[in-house]
Each structure stands twice: as structure tokens, then as C-alpha cells.
Amino acid sequence: MLLAGAGGHAIELLDILISEEMTANLAFYDDLTAITSLHGFPVLKNEEMAKEYLSKTPDFILGTGNPQVRMMFYQKFTAWGGTHRSIKGRGIAFSNFSNSNEADIFNLCFIGANTHIGTGTLINTGAQIHHDVRVGEFSEINPGAVLLGASQVGDQCSIGANATILPKVKIGNQVIVGAGSVVTQDVPDGVKVIGVPGRILDL
């Protein structure tokens, strides 16, 4: 399995893989630093090495939190013949009525009934996704964030740690919500929201 990225998020992901005994043939991919090994696992340094690896071991995992980088790795590795694998951590309260098979869900999260979480999205440690919530593709829901009933989050969004999205609030695509913010009203595409209550940051 090829883990896309070799930073702090990837190491947290490695802990989950170790606990689930999923480290056979594991390698990291990182073309930005000089490291060639990480905690005893090889780090591939260029596209040629990654392509060769995926031709033999096609499964890959997204090992970075940034929404745009997650989507970039997904598109590249899929084009090179890779097969995306999602990860589910431990201690998740997981509804039987959730459609979230293609999302990464870290330890100690709550995933409620009738939820839909898109391909490549990351639900980080301790986040709560309540009933009828919809989250788009390649978004990042950071630790402790709470998405309340029937709220919506678009594609490539970043919802900050401990932020709260109130019921039925709709957030557009490529939105950044600051840590600890409370979003009480709908938010258009491509903006930043901060504060309690959340307000759109003037650019």
C-alpha cells in the first residue's frame, strides 16, 4: 500500500494502519523532502518510483489533510493505475445508515444516520457528523468539529478544529471555516468564515 504524504498527518495515519495490521508492503510518497525512510518504511521520491510501485501494489491511501492536495494525489495515483483505499479508525460510533465508504474516518468520531460523506473526504479525530448531514468530496473536517443535523458542506472545504455548523446550514465549495467558529447562516463558495457567530472574512 502506498501512503501519499510523509508529514504529521501521515504518521497519525500510520498509527491506525499499525493497529489494524495493515502495514504489509507499505511505503510513503514524498517528493518534497530528502528523507528516504520513515519509521522503518521506505519513502518514494519521484513519480517514476510511485508509478512502478503502484503497478505492483495498486492500493493507495491519502496521507495529507489539505483538501486540494488530497484531490491532487487522488487524481494522480488513480491515473497511474492506483486504487483508492479509505481508512476507518477505532472507537467510531457509526450508523448503519451512513454512506461514507470512500471517506477516511479517524478514531473516536461519531457518524450519524442518513449521512453522506464524499470520496476522499477526511473526518479527523473526534469529529461529529450528525443525522442527514452531507459532506462533499475531498473536504477536511478537523478534530472536534461538529456538523449538526441536515447541515451541508461542499467540496474541498476545510472545517476548523472544534468549529460547529448549525442545523440545516449550507456551506458552499472551497470554504474555510476557522477553528472554534460557529456557523449560523448559509455560506457561499470560496470564502473564509471566522468567529462566533461566524462571519465572512473581508479579503
Coordinates of C-alpha atoms in Angstrom, one line a residue:
M1 CA 0.0 0.0 0.0
L2 CA 1.3 3.5 -0.9
L3 CA 0.6 6.3 1.6
A4 CA 0.5 9.7 -0.2
G5 CA 2.5 12.1 2.0
A6 CA 5.0 11.7 4.8
G7 CA 4.2 14.5 7.2
G8 CA 2.5 14.7 10.6
H9 CA -0.9 13.6 9.3
A10 CA 0.6 10.6 7.5
I11 CA 2.3 9.5 10.8
E12 CA -1.0 9.7 12.6
L13 CA -2.5 7.6 9.8
L14 CA 0.4 5.1 10.2
D15 CA -0.7 4.5 13.9
I16 CA -4.1 3.4 12.6
L17 CA -2.5 1.2 10.0
I18 CA -0.3 -0.4 12.6
S19 CA -3.2 -1.0 15.0
E20 CA -5.2 -2.6 12.1
E21 CA -2.2 -4.7 11.0
M22 CA -2.3 -3.1 7.5
T23 CA 1.4 -2.3 7.1
A24 CA 2.4 -5.2 4.7
N25 CA 4.4 -3.7 1.7
L26 CA 3.7 -0.2 3.0
A27 CA 5.6 2.8 1.5
F28 CA 5.3 6.5 1.7
Y29 CA 5.4 9.0 -1.1
D30 CA 7.1 12.4 -0.6
D31 CA 8.9 14.3 -3.3
L32 CA 9.4 17.5 -1.2
T33 CA 11.9 16.4 1.4
A34 CA 15.2 14.5 1.4
I35 CA 14.0 11.7 3.7
T36 CA 14.1 8.2 2.2
S37 CA 12.8 6.2 5.2
L38 CA 10.1 6.9 7.8
H39 CA 9.7 4.8 10.9
G40 CA 11.3 1.9 9.1
F41 CA 9.2 2.2 5.9
P42 CA 10.6 3.4 2.5
V43 CA 9.8 6.8 1.2
L44 CA 9.4 7.0 -2.6
K45 CA 10.9 10.2 -4.0
N46 CA 9.6 10.7 -7.5
E47 CA 6.7 9.9 -9.9
E48 CA 8.6 7.1 -11.6
M49 CA 9.1 5.3 -8.4
A50 CA 5.4 5.8 -7.5
K51 CA 4.2 4.5 -10.8
E52 CA 6.4 1.4 -10.6
Y53 CA 5.2 0.7 -7.1
L54 CA 1.5 1.1 -8.0
S55 CA 1.9 -1.2 -11.0
K56 CA 2.7 -4.0 -8.5
T57 CA 0.8 -2.8 -5.4
P58 CA -2.0 -0.6 -6.6
D59 CA -3.7 0.3 -3.3
F60 CA -3.1 3.8 -2.0
I61 CA -4.2 6.0 0.9
L62 CA -4.4 9.8 1.2
G63 CA -1.9 10.8 3.9
T64 CA -2.4 14.5 3.9
G65 CA -5.1 16.7 5.3
N66 CA -5.1 19.6 2.8
P67 CA -8.2 19.3 0.6
Q68 CA -6.5 20.4 -2.6
V69 CA -3.5 18.2 -2.1
R70 CA -5.8 15.2 -1.3
M71 CA -7.6 15.7 -4.5
M72 CA -4.3 16.1 -6.4
F73 CA -2.9 12.8 -5.1
Y74 CA -6.2 11.0 -5.7
Q75 CA -6.2 12.1 -9.4
K76 CA -2.5 11.4 -10.0
F77 CA -2.4 8.0 -8.3
T78 CA -5.7 6.9 -10.0
A79 CA -4.3 8.0 -13.4
W80 CA -1.2 5.9 -12.6
G81 CA -3.3 2.8 -12.1
G82 CA -3.8 3.1 -8.3
T83 CA -6.9 2.0 -6.3
H84 CA -8.0 4.3 -3.5
R85 CA -8.5 2.7 -0.1
S86 CA -10.3 4.6 2.7
I87 CA -9.4 4.2 6.3
K88 CA -11.6 3.7 9.4
G89 CA -10.1 4.2 12.8
R90 CA -11.1 2.7 16.1
G91 CA -13.8 3.8 18.5
I92 CA -16.2 5.2 15.8
A93 CA -19.9 5.4 16.6
F94 CA -21.0 4.5 13.2
S95 CA -24.7 4.4 12.0
N96 CA -25.8 1.5 9.8
F97 CA -27.5 4.1 7.7
S98 CA -24.5 6.2 6.6
N99 CA -23.0 6.3 3.1
S100 CA -19.3 7.1 3.8
N101 CA -17.4 4.2 2.4
E102 CA -14.9 6.3 0.4
A103 CA -14.1 8.7 3.3
D104 CA -11.3 8.5 5.8
I105 CA -12.7 8.5 9.3
F106 CA -10.2 8.7 12.2
N107 CA -10.5 7.4 15.8
L108 CA -13.3 8.4 18.1
C109 CA -15.7 10.0 15.6
F110 CA -19.5 10.0 15.5
I111 CA -21.2 9.3 12.2
G112 CA -25.0 9.6 12.3
A113 CA -27.8 8.2 10.4
N114 CA -28.6 9.1 6.8
T115 CA -25.3 10.9 6.4
H116 CA -23.4 11.1 3.1
I117 CA -19.7 11.8 3.1
G118 CA -17.9 12.1 -0.3
T119 CA -14.9 10.4 -1.8
G120 CA -11.6 11.5 -0.4
T121 CA -13.0 13.4 2.5
L122 CA -11.2 13.3 5.9
I123 CA -13.2 13.2 9.1
N124 CA -10.5 13.7 11.7
T125 CA -10.3 12.5 15.3
G126 CA -13.3 13.2 17.5
A127 CA -15.4 15.0 14.9
Q128 CA -19.2 14.5 14.9
I129 CA -21.3 14.2 11.8
H130 CA -25.0 14.1 12.8
H131 CA -28.1 12.8 11.1
D132 CA -28.8 13.8 7.5
V133 CA -25.6 15.7 7.1
R134 CA -24.0 15.8 3.6
V135 CA -20.3 16.4 3.1
G136 CA -18.8 16.7 -0.4
E137 CA -15.6 15.3 -1.9
F138 CA -12.1 16.0 -0.7
S139 CA -13.1 18.1 2.3
E140 CA -11.4 18.2 5.7
I141 CA -13.4 18.1 8.9
N142 CA -10.8 18.8 11.6
P143 CA -10.6 17.3 15.1
G144 CA -13.6 18.0 17.3
A145 CA -15.7 19.8 14.7
V146 CA -19.4 19.2 14.9
L147 CA -21.8 19.2 11.9
L148 CA -25.4 19.2 13.2
G149 CA -28.5 17.7 11.7
A150 CA -29.1 18.3 8.0
S151 CA -26.2 20.7 7.5
Q152 CA -24.3 20.6 4.3
V153 CA -20.6 21.1 3.4
G154 CA -19.4 21.3 -0.2
D155 CA -16.3 20.0 -2.0
Q156 CA -12.7 20.9 -0.9
C157 CA -13.8 22.6 2.3
S158 CA -11.8 22.8 5.5
I159 CA -13.8 22.9 8.7
G160 CA -11.6 24.0 11.6
A161 CA -11.0 22.2 14.8
N162 CA -13.9 22.5 17.3
A163 CA -16.0 24.5 14.8
T164 CA -19.8 24.0 14.8
I165 CA -22.1 24.1 11.8
L166 CA -25.7 24.6 13.0
P167 CA -28.6 22.5 11.7
K168 CA -29.6 23.0 8.1
V169 CA -26.8 25.5 7.3
K170 CA -25.4 25.1 3.8
I171 CA -21.7 25.7 3.2
G172 CA -20.5 26.1 -0.4
N173 CA -17.4 24.6 -2.1
Q174 CA -13.8 25.6 -1.2
V175 CA -14.8 27.3 2.0
I176 CA -12.5 27.6 5.0
V177 CA -14.2 27.8 8.5
G178 CA -11.8 28.9 11.2
A179 CA -11.2 26.8 14.4
G180 CA -13.9 27.3 17.0
S181 CA -16.2 29.2 14.7
V182 CA -20.0 28.7 15.0
V183 CA -21.6 29.0 11.5
T184 CA -25.3 30.0 11.8
Q185 CA -26.1 31.0 8.3
D186 CA -25.5 29.7 4.7
V187 CA -22.1 30.4 3.3
P188 CA -21.3 30.9 -0.5
D189 CA -18.4 29.3 -2.4
G190 CA -14.8 30.3 -1.9
V191 CA -14.8 32.3 1.3
K192 CA -13.4 32.2 4.8
V193 CA -15.6 32.2 7.9
I194 CA -14.4 33.0 11.4
G195 CA -15.9 33.9 14.8
V196 CA -18.9 33.3 17.0
P197 CA -21.3 33.7 15.3
G198 CA -19.4 33.0 12.1
R199 CA -18.8 35.9 9.7
I200 CA -17.3 36.0 6.2
L201 CA -13.8 37.4 6.4
D202 CA -13.2 40.5 4.3
L203 CA -10.5 39.9 1.8

